[in-house]
Coordinates of C-alpha atoms in Angstrom, one line a residue:
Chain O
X1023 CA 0.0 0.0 0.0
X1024 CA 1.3 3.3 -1.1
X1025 CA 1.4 6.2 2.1
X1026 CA -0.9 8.7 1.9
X1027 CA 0.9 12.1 1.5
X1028 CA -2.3 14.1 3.2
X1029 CA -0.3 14.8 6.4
X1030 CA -0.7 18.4 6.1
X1031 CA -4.1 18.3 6.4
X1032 CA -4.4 16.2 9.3
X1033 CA -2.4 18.3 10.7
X1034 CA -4.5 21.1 10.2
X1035 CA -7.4 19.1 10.8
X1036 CA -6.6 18.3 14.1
X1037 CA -6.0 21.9 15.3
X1038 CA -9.0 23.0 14.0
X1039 CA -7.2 25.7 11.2
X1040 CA -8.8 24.2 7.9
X1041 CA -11.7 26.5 6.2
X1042 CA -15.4 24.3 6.3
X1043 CA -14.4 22.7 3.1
X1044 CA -11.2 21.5 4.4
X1045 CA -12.8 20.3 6.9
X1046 CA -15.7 18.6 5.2
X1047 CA -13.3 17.3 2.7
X1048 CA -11.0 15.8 5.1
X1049 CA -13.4 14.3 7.2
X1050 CA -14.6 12.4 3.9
X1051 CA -10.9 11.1 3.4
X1052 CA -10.6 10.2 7.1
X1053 CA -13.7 8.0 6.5
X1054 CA -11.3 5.8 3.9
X1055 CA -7.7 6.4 5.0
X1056 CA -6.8 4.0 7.6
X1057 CA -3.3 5.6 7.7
X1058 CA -4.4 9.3 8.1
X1059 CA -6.5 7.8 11.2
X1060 CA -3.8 6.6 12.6
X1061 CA -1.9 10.1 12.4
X1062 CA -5.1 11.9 13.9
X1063 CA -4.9 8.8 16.5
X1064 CA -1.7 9.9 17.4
X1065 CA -1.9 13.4 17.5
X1066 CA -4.4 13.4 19.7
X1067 CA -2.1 10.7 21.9
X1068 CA 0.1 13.2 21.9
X1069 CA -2.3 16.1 23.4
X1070 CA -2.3 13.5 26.3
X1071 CA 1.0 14.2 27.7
X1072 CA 0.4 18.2 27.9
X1073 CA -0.5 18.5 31.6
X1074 CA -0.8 21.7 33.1
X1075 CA 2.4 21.8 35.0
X1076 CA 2.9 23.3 38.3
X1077 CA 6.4 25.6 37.7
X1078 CA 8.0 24.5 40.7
X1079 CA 8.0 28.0 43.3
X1080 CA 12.1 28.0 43.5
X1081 CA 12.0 29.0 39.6
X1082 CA 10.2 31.3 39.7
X1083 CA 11.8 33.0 43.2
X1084 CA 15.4 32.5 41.0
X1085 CA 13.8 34.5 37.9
X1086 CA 13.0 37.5 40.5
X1087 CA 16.1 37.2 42.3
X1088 CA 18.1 37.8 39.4
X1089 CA 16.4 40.2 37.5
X1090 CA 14.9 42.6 40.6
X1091 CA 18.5 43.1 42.3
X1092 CA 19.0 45.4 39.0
X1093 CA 16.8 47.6 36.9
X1094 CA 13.8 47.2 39.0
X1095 CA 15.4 47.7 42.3
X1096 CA 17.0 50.6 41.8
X1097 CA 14.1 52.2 40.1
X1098 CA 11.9 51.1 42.9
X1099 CA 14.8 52.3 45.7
X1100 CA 14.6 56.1 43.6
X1101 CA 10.6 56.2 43.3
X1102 CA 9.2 58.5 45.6
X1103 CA 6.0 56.5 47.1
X1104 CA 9.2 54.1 47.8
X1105 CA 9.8 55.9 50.7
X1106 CA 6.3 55.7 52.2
X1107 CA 6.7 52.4 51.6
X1108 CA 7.4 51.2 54.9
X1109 CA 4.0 53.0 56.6
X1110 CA 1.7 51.6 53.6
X1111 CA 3.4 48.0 54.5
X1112 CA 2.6 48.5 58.0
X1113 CA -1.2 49.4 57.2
X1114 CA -1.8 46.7 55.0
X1115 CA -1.2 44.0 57.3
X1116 CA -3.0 45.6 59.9
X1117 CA -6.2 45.9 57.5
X1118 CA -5.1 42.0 56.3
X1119 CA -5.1 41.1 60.4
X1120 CA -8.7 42.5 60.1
X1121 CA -10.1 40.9 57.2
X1122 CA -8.7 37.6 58.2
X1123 CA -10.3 37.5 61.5
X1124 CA -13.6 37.5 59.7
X1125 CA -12.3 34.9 57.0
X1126 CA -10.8 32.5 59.3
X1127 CA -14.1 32.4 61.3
X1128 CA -15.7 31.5 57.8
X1129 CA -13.0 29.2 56.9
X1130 CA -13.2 27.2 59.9
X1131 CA -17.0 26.0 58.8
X1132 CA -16.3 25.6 55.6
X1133 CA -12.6 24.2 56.4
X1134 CA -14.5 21.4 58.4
X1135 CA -16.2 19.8 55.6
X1136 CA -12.7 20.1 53.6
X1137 CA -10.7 18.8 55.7
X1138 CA -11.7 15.1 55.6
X1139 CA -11.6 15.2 51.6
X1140 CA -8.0 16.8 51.4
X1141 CA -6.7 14.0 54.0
X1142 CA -8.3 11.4 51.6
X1143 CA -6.2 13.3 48.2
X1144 CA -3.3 13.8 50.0
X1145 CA -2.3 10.0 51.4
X1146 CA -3.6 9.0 47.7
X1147 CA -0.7 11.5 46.6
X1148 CA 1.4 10.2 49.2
X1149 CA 1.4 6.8 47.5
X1150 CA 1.9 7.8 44.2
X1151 CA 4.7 10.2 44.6
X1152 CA 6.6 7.3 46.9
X1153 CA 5.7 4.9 44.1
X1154 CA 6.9 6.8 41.0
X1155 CA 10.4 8.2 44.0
X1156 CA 11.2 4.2 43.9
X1157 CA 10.6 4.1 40.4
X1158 CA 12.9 6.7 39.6
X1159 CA 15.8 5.8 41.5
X1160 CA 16.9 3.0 38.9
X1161 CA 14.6 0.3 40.4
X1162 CA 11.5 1.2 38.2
X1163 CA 12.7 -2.2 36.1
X1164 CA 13.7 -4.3 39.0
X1165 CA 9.9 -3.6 40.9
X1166 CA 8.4 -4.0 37.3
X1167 CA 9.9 -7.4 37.1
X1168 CA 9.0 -8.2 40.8
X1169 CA 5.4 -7.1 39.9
X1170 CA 5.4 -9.2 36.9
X1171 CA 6.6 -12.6 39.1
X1172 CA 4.2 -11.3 41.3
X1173 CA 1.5 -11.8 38.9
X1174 CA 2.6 -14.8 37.2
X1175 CA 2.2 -16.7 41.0
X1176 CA -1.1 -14.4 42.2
X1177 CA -2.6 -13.2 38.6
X1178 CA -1.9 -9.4 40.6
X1179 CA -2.7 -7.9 37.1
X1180 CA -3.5 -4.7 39.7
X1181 CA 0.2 -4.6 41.1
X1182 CA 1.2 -5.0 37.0
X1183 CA -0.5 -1.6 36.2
X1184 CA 1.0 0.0 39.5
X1185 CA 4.5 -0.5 38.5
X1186 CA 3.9 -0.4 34.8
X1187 CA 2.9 2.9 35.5
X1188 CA 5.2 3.7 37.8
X1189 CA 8.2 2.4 35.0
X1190 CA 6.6 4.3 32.4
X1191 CA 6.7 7.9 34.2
X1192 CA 10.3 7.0 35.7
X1193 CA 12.4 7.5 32.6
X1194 CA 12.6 4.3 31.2
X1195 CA 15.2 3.5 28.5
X1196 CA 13.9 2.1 25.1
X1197 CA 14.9 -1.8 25.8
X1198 CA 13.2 -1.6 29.5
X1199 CA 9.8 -0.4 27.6
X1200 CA 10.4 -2.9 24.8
X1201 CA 10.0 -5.3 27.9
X1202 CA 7.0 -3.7 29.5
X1203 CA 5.3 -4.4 26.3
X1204 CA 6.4 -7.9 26.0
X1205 CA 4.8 -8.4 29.6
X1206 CA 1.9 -6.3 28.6
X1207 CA 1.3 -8.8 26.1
X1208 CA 1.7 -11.7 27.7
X1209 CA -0.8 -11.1 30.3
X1210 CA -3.2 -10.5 27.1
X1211 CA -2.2 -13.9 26.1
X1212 CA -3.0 -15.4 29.4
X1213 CA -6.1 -13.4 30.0
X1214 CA -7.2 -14.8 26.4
X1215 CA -6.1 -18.1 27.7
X1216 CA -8.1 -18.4 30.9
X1217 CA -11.3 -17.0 29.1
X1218 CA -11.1 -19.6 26.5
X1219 CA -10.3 -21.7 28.9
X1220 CA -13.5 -20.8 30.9
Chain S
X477 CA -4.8 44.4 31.0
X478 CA -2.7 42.8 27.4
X479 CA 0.8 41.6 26.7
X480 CA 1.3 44.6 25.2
X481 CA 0.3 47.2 28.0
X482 CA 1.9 45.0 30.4
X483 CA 5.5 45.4 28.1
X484 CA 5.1 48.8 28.3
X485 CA 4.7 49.0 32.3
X486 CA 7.9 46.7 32.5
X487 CA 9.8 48.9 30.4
X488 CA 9.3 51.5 32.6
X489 CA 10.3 49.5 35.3
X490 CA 7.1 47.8 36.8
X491 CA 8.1 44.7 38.4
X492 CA 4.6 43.9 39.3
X493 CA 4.0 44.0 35.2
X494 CA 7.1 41.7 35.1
X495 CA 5.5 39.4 37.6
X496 CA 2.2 39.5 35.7
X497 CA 3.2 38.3 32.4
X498 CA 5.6 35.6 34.1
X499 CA 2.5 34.5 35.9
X500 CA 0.5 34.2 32.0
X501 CA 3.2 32.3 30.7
X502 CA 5.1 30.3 32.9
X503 CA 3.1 27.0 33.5
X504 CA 2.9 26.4 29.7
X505 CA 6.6 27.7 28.7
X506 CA 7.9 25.8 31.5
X507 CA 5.6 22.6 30.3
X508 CA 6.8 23.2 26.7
X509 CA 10.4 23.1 27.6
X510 CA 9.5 20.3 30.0
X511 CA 8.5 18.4 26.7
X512 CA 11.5 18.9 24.3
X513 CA 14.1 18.0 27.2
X514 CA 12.4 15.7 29.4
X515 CA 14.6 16.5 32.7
X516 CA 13.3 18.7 35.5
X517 CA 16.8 20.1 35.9
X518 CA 17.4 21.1 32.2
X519 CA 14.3 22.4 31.6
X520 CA 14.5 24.6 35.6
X521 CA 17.7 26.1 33.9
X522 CA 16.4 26.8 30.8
X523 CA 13.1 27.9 32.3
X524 CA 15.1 30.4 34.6
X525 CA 17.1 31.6 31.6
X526 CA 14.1 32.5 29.0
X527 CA 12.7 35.2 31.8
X528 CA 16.1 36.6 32.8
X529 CA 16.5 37.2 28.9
X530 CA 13.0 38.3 28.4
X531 CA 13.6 40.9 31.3
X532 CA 17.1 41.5 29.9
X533 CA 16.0 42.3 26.6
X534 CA 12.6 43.5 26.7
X535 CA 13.6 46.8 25.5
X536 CA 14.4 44.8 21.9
X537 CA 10.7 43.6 21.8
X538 CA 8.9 44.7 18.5
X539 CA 5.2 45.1 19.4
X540 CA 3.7 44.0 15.8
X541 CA 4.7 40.4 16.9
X542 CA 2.7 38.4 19.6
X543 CA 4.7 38.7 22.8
X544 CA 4.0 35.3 23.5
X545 CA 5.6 34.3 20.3
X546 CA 8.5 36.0 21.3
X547 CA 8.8 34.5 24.4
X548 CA 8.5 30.8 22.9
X549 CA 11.2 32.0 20.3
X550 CA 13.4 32.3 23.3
X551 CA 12.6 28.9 25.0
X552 CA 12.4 27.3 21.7
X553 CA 16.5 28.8 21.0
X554 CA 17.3 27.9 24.5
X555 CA 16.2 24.3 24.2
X556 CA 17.8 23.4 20.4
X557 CA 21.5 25.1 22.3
X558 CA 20.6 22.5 24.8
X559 CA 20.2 19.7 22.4
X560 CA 23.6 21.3 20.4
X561 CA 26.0 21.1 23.1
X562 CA 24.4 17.9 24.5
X563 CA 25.2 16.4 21.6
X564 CA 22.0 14.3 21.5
X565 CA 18.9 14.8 19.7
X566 CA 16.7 12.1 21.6
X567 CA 15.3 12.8 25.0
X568 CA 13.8 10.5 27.7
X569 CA 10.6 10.3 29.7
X570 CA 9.0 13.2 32.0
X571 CA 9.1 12.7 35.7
X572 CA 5.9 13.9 37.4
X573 CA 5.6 14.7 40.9
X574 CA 2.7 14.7 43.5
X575 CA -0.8 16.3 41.8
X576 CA 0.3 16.3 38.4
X577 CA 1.3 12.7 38.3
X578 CA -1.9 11.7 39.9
X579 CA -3.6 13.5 37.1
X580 CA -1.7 12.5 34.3
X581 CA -2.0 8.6 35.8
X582 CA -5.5 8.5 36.3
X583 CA -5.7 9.8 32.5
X584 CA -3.8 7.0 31.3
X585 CA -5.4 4.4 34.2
X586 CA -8.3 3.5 32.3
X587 CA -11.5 3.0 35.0
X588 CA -11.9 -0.1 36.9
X589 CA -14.7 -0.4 34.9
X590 CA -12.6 -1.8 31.7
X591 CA -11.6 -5.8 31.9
X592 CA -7.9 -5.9 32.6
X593 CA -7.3 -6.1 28.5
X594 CA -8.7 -3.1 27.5
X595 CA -6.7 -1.2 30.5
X596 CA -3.3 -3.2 29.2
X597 CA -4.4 -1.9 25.6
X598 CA -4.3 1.8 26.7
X599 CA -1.6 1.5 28.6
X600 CA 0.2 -0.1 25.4
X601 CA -1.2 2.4 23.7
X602 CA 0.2 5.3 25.4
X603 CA 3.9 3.6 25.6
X604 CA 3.9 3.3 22.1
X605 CA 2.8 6.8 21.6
X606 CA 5.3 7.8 24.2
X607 CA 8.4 6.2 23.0
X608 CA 7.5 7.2 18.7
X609 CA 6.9 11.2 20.2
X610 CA 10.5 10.8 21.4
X611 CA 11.8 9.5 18.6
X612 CA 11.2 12.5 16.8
X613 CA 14.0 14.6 15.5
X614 CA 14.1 17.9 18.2
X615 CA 12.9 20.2 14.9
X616 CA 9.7 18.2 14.3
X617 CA 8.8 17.8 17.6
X618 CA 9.6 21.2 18.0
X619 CA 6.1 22.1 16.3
X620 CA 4.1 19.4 17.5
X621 CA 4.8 20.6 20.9
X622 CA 4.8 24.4 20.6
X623 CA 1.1 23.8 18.7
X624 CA 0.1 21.5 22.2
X625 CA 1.4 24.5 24.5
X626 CA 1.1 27.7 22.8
X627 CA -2.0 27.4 21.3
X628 CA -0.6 29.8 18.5
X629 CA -1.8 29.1 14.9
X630 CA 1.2 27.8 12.8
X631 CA 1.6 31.3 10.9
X632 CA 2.3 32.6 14.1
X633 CA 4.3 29.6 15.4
X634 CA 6.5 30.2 11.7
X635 CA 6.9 33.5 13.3
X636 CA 7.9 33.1 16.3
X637 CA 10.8 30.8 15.1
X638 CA 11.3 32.7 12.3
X639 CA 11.0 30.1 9.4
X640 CA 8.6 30.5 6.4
X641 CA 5.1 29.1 7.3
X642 CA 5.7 26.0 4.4
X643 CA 8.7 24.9 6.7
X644 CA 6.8 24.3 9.8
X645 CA 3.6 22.7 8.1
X646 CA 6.4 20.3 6.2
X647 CA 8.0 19.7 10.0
X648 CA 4.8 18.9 11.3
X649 CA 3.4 16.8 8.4
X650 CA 7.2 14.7 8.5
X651 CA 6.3 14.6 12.5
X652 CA 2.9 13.0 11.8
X653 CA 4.5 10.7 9.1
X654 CA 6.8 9.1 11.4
X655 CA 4.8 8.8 14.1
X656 CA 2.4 7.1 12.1
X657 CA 4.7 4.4 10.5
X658 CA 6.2 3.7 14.2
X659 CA 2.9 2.8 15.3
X660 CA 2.0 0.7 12.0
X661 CA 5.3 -1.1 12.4
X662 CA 4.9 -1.6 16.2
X663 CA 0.8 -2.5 15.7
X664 CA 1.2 -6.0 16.5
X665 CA -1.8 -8.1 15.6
X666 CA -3.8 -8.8 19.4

């Protein structure tokens, strides 16, 4: 089978930046082109992996500690509310003391009710961070493979997906996935087994 | 209040402007650097080093062109130096910590709701996906990811790295093309 050279519009396709006829006239291709529904398969795989990611706080306090020593210092040190500065600081938190008497009173109602559903997220997070911490430090294959003799005794397919997961977000190099997916399928082959079986 | 405006108060020396346009951009410049060099520390550097230069030389910025495309210009230079002086064009998984993993696993985690072979199928899935994205050359993936992030269209993302607009549609197209035959070639038969 010769490739289909209709990348381009897939591409454009996918983010939405072809005219109504583009779009109507790609749709019909996608209808018959296996191949350019694999590439809109795995461009929108792809749109998996973007996260939001939390920009860890240090960054960001690095950024302002290197660029507010200079320009913006100076200019701020030779600005004349600058030196009221020290009396507005001091009035602010007083009015923020206020104002947080009254929202602390709220927060503690509403805090209650919180409270019990954060505990729950955070020991879940707990687990998962410790989980993928071991995976990273170079034993993500090892406690792969222990999950995997783990299931061939126990049929643990639920340990599997921990560490599989926990392999897969650790770095893994090409030959250790290569060997998730060969364990991967060989559960399939079992799982197809037993139900045949049954 | 716009990019724009907000360039203007930094140039006068607002660091509160400064602070407000770090705030827009920084969770998706850092995730889009995050992408192209999978490695906390690398892309932490290269993070800190796009806003120092974006400060540094934000007397240079031409106002016809997006801001955010000029701030992407930056990270995008930043990251192909990286990949230049490494030496190595490849790039290995992301490392996700606390909230953010959880999210990210319980999108892959299908519900217990599947039978344990269509949750081994999406996992398979995503590997596969995973491991052909980072086989990508760095220029290819370049645009796929810059499109994920940015949300800029591709005339602007031509802009911003300063290629014609045919270049980064070819990139792109060449990105979906290989992605493609690694999956057909790695579709086993179930």
């Amino acid at each position: 089978m010769s490739p289909c050279e209709r990348e381009e519009q897939v591409l454009l396709y996918h983010y939405g930046e072809l005219s109504d006829d583009g779009r109507a006239e790609c749709e019909r291709h996608l209808k018959v082109c296996g191949q350019c529904r694999l590439g809109l398969a795995a461009l929108a795989a792809v749109g998996q992996f973007k996260q939001p990611r939390q920009v860890p706080a240090e960054l960001v306090a690095g950024v302002r500690r290197r660029v507010l020593p200079g320009r913006l210092a100076g200019w701020l040190r030779g600005h004349p509310w600058f030196r009221y500065s020290t009396v507005a600081t001091g009035l602010a938190a007083g009015l923020l003391a206020f104002s947080g008497i009254e929202l602390g009173n709220r927060a503690v109602s509403d805090g209650r009710a919180v409270l019990s559903h954060e505990t729950v997220i955070s020991s879940r997070a707990a687990d998962i961070s410790a989980s993928i911490s071991a995976a990273r430090s170079s034993t993500a294959l090892a406690g792969h493979e222990k999950a995997y003799s783990a299931y061939l005794e126990t049929n643990d397919t639920d340990g599997f997906f921990s560490s599989a997961e926990a392999m897969y977000y650790a770095g893994s190099e090409t030959d250790d996935v290569n060997r998730l997916l060969d364990n991967i399928n060989a559960i399939r082959t079992d799982i197809k087994n037993e139900r045949t079986a049954k | 209040m716009t990019d724009a405006e907000l360039v203007r108060l930094v140039r006068c020396g607002d660091g509160a402007a400064f602070e407000a346009l770090m705030t827009r951009y920084k969770g998706p410049v850092y995730g889009y650097i995050l992408s192209l060099v999978h490695s906390e520390d690398v892309a932490g550097d290269i993070f800190q080093e796009v806003f120092i230069k974006v400060f540094k030389n934000i007397g240079g910025y031409r106002e016809e062109g997006k801001f955010g495309a000029w701030v992407y210009r930056m990270a995008s230079n930043l990251a192909m130096d990286h990949f230049r002086r490494s030496g190595r064009l490849g790039a290995k998984e992301i490392a996700l910590d606390g909230e953010d993993a959880e999210t990210e696993l319980h999108s892959v985690i299908a519900s217990s709701e599947q039978t344990p072979e269509q949750r081994l199928a999406g996992l398979e899935d995503v590997v596969r996906v995973r491991a052909a994205l980072d086989r990508l050359p760095p220029e290819q993936k370049e645009v796929v990811m810059l499109k994920e992030f940015s949300g800029m269209t591709f005339q602007e993302i031509a802009d911003s790295l300063q290629v014609p607009l045919g270049t980064v549609l070819a990139r792109g197209s060449r990105a979906i093309k290989k992605l493609r035959t690694m999956l057909e070639s790695e579709n086993e038969p179930m």
